[in-house]
Tab-separated table of C-alpha atoms in Angstrom:
chain	number	residue	atom	x	y	z
A	18	UNK	CA	88.433	99.349	82.475
A	19	UNK	CA	89.076	102.811	81.130
A	20	UNK	CA	89.762	106.122	82.807
A	21	UNK	CA	86.086	107.019	82.193
A	22	UNK	CA	85.080	103.924	84.138
A	23	UNK	CA	87.357	105.020	87.006
A	24	UNK	CA	85.684	108.440	87.067
A	25	UNK	CA	82.276	106.760	87.151
A	26	UNK	CA	83.352	104.425	89.952
A	27	UNK	CA	84.724	107.268	92.069
A	28	UNK	CA	81.664	109.455	91.415
A	29	UNK	CA	79.372	106.641	92.532
A	30	UNK	CA	81.483	106.126	95.643
A	31	UNK	CA	81.406	109.842	96.500
A	32	UNK	CA	77.620	109.882	96.200
A	33	UNK	CA	77.288	106.868	98.492
A	34	UNK	CA	80.459	106.520	100.578
A	35	UNK	CA	80.441	103.248	102.427
A	36	UNK	CA	82.736	100.347	103.152
A	37	UNK	CA	85.924	100.034	101.176
A	38	UNK	CA	86.941	100.897	97.656
A	39	UNK	CA	90.129	99.333	96.330
A	40	UNK	CA	91.525	100.627	93.038
A	41	UNK	CA	94.373	98.731	91.427
A	42	UNK	CA	96.219	98.764	88.158
A	43	UNK	CA	99.409	99.847	86.429
A	44	UNK	CA	101.288	103.014	87.393
A	45	UNK	CA	100.245	106.414	86.121
A	46	UNK	CA	96.590	105.745	85.342
A	47	UNK	CA	94.937	108.024	87.886
A	48	UNK	CA	94.627	105.978	91.057
A	49	UNK	CA	96.314	108.583	93.269
A	50	UNK	CA	94.306	111.400	91.730
A	51	UNK	CA	91.102	109.422	92.323
A	52	UNK	CA	91.919	109.068	96.036
A	53	UNK	CA	92.732	112.764	96.308
A	54	UNK	CA	89.471	113.712	94.591
A	55	UNK	CA	87.532	111.604	97.091
A	56	UNK	CA	89.319	113.266	100.032
A	57	UNK	CA	88.636	116.762	98.672
A	58	UNK	CA	84.970	115.994	98.000
A	59	UNK	CA	84.465	114.444	101.421
A	60	UNK	CA	86.093	117.433	103.149
A	61	UNK	CA	83.861	119.770	101.112
A	62	UNK	CA	80.878	117.773	102.401
A	63	UNK	CA	81.979	118.163	106.009
A	64	UNK	CA	83.606	114.778	106.612
A	65	UNK	CA	87.025	114.292	108.171
A	66	UNK	CA	89.121	112.775	105.392
A	67	UNK	CA	92.832	111.969	105.068
A	68	UNK	CA	95.096	110.958	102.177
A	69	UNK	CA	98.426	109.189	102.796
A	70	UNK	CA	100.693	106.728	101.102
A	71	UNK	CA	101.119	103.635	103.225
A	72	UNK	CA	104.848	104.291	103.509
A	73	UNK	CA	104.304	107.863	104.760
A	74	UNK	CA	101.625	106.691	107.177
A	75	UNK	CA	103.974	104.023	108.511
A	76	UNK	CA	106.754	106.600	108.959
A	77	UNK	CA	104.343	108.895	110.789
A	78	UNK	CA	103.410	106.109	113.180
A	79	UNK	CA	106.951	104.831	113.619
A	80	UNK	CA	108.113	108.313	114.707
A	81	UNK	CA	106.285	107.871	118.010
A	82	UNK	CA	106.700	104.144	118.541
A	83	UNK	CA	108.354	103.180	121.856
A	84	UNK	CA	108.603	106.769	123.022
A	85	UNK	CA	106.541	109.801	123.831
A	86	UNK	CA	107.449	113.015	122.125
A	87	UNK	CA	107.998	116.195	124.133
A	88	UNK	CA	104.609	117.511	122.975
A	89	UNK	CA	102.859	114.432	124.443
A	90	UNK	CA	102.234	112.831	121.044
A	91	UNK	CA	102.256	109.024	121.281
A	92	UNK	CA	101.812	106.072	118.953
A	93	UNK	CA	98.452	105.278	120.549
A	94	UNK	CA	97.213	108.847	120.040
A	95	UNK	CA	98.228	108.853	116.373
A	96	UNK	CA	96.865	105.365	115.785
A	97	UNK	CA	93.482	106.266	117.260
A	98	UNK	CA	93.273	109.331	115.037
A	99	UNK	CA	94.009	107.271	111.926
A	100	UNK	CA	91.785	104.420	113.066
A	101	UNK	CA	88.793	106.670	113.708
A	102	UNK	CA	88.927	109.197	110.852
A	103	UNK	CA	85.704	108.916	108.854
A	104	UNK	CA	87.371	108.693	105.422
A	105	UNK	CA	90.887	107.283	105.116
A	106	UNK	CA	92.637	106.830	101.800
A	107	UNK	CA	95.800	104.750	101.667
A	108	UNK	CA	97.782	104.912	98.456
A	109	UNK	CA	100.468	102.399	97.479
A	110	UNK	CA	99.262	99.792	99.966
A	111	UNK	CA	101.500	97.270	98.242
A	112	UNK	CA	104.700	99.361	98.298
A	113	UNK	CA	106.236	98.858	101.695
A	114	UNK	CA	109.212	97.105	103.204
A	115	UNK	CA	107.656	94.357	105.316
A	116	UNK	CA	109.319	94.776	108.713
A	117	UNK	CA	107.864	93.446	111.945
A	118	UNK	CA	106.602	96.921	112.822
A	119	UNK	CA	104.942	97.328	109.415
A	120	UNK	CA	103.305	93.906	109.640
A	121	UNK	CA	101.832	94.608	113.080
A	122	UNK	CA	100.753	98.152	112.238
A	123	UNK	CA	99.115	97.162	108.944
A	124	UNK	CA	97.418	94.177	110.590
A	125	UNK	CA	95.975	96.277	113.381
A	126	UNK	CA	94.914	99.144	111.114
A	127	UNK	CA	93.320	96.982	108.418
A	128	UNK	CA	91.465	94.908	111.007
A	129	UNK	CA	90.078	97.989	112.787
A	130	UNK	CA	89.114	99.718	109.533
A	131	UNK	CA	87.446	96.506	108.300
A	132	UNK	CA	85.298	96.078	111.386
A	133	UNK	CA	84.387	99.766	111.398
A	134	UNK	CA	83.508	99.681	107.683
A	135	UNK	CA	81.247	96.663	108.143
A	136	UNK	CA	79.532	98.504	111.001
A	137	UNK	CA	79.136	101.627	108.842
A	138	UNK	CA	81.380	103.853	110.972
A	139	UNK	CA	84.252	104.478	108.538
A	140	UNK	CA	85.097	104.486	104.851
A	141	UNK	CA	88.483	103.373	103.511
A	142	UNK	CA	89.961	103.596	100.029
A	143	UNK	CA	93.062	101.738	98.945
A	144	UNK	CA	95.150	102.035	95.797
A	145	UNK	CA	97.833	99.628	94.659
A	146	UNK	CA	99.611	98.513	91.514
A	147	UNK	CA	99.447	94.808	92.296
A	148	UNK	CA	96.295	92.735	92.269
A	149	UNK	CA	94.974	92.899	95.851
A	150	UNK	CA	94.698	89.117	95.725
A	151	UNK	CA	98.511	89.130	95.956
A	152	UNK	CA	98.461	90.948	99.304
A	153	UNK	CA	98.701	88.809	102.446
A	154	UNK	CA	95.766	86.374	102.525
A	155	UNK	CA	94.058	88.000	105.489
A	156	UNK	CA	94.009	91.411	103.730
A	157	UNK	CA	92.954	89.979	100.355
A	158	UNK	CA	90.133	88.069	102.062
A	159	UNK	CA	88.747	91.260	103.607
A	160	UNK	CA	89.089	93.316	100.411
A	161	UNK	CA	87.344	90.609	98.361
A	162	UNK	CA	84.661	89.605	100.860
A	163	UNK	CA	81.863	90.700	98.499
A	164	UNK	CA	80.695	93.729	100.479
A	165	UNK	CA	83.216	96.147	99.020
A	166	UNK	CA	84.127	97.491	95.585
A	167	UNK	CA	87.336	96.345	93.922
A	168	UNK	CA	88.049	98.276	90.736
A	169	UNK	CA	90.702	97.104	88.292
A	170	UNK	CA	91.811	100.199	86.392
A	171	UNK	CA	93.421	99.219	83.109
A	172	UNK	CA	93.731	102.754	81.788
A	173	UNK	CA	97.111	103.558	80.288
A	174	UNK	CA	99.555	105.931	81.924
A	175	UNK	CA	98.581	109.565	81.545
A	176	UNK	CA	101.954	110.880	82.598
A	177	UNK	CA	103.324	113.083	79.863
A	178	UNK	CA	106.584	112.042	78.289
A	179	UNK	CA	108.927	114.997	78.454
A	180	UNK	CA	111.912	115.424	76.208
A	181	UNK	CA	114.529	117.808	77.444
């Protein structure tokens, strides 16, 4: 699929945001920009929407795990905010060091977002370089359950080559 097809896919999703949209393909072909466009459009339309890489989201959650910060911020508080935001975009879902914490956090988050998407309460977008079928079976099964859009972006890298 081309970059034009990605634009069409994202435009369609913005007009009818529901379920999950997973965009995958080689680096540099617009996946991150597509997620950021969706977040900006959803915010402009009055929806709560968040963009994060999975690594940054994991770091954010880990910062409160097993302790309460002085300002009262806790893992549970942060998790509930992420779990319940109307539109959540998670970039680089496949780029994470698989620790026990990461496995449990991703399992819990994906399961909650899946159930909420099926019920029509939340919308989630994922981007990754690897085929989502290569993710853990239980994630791949949810992504490819037939109710959600999986878009394979084959556009070439649009990053400019700079010579110094």
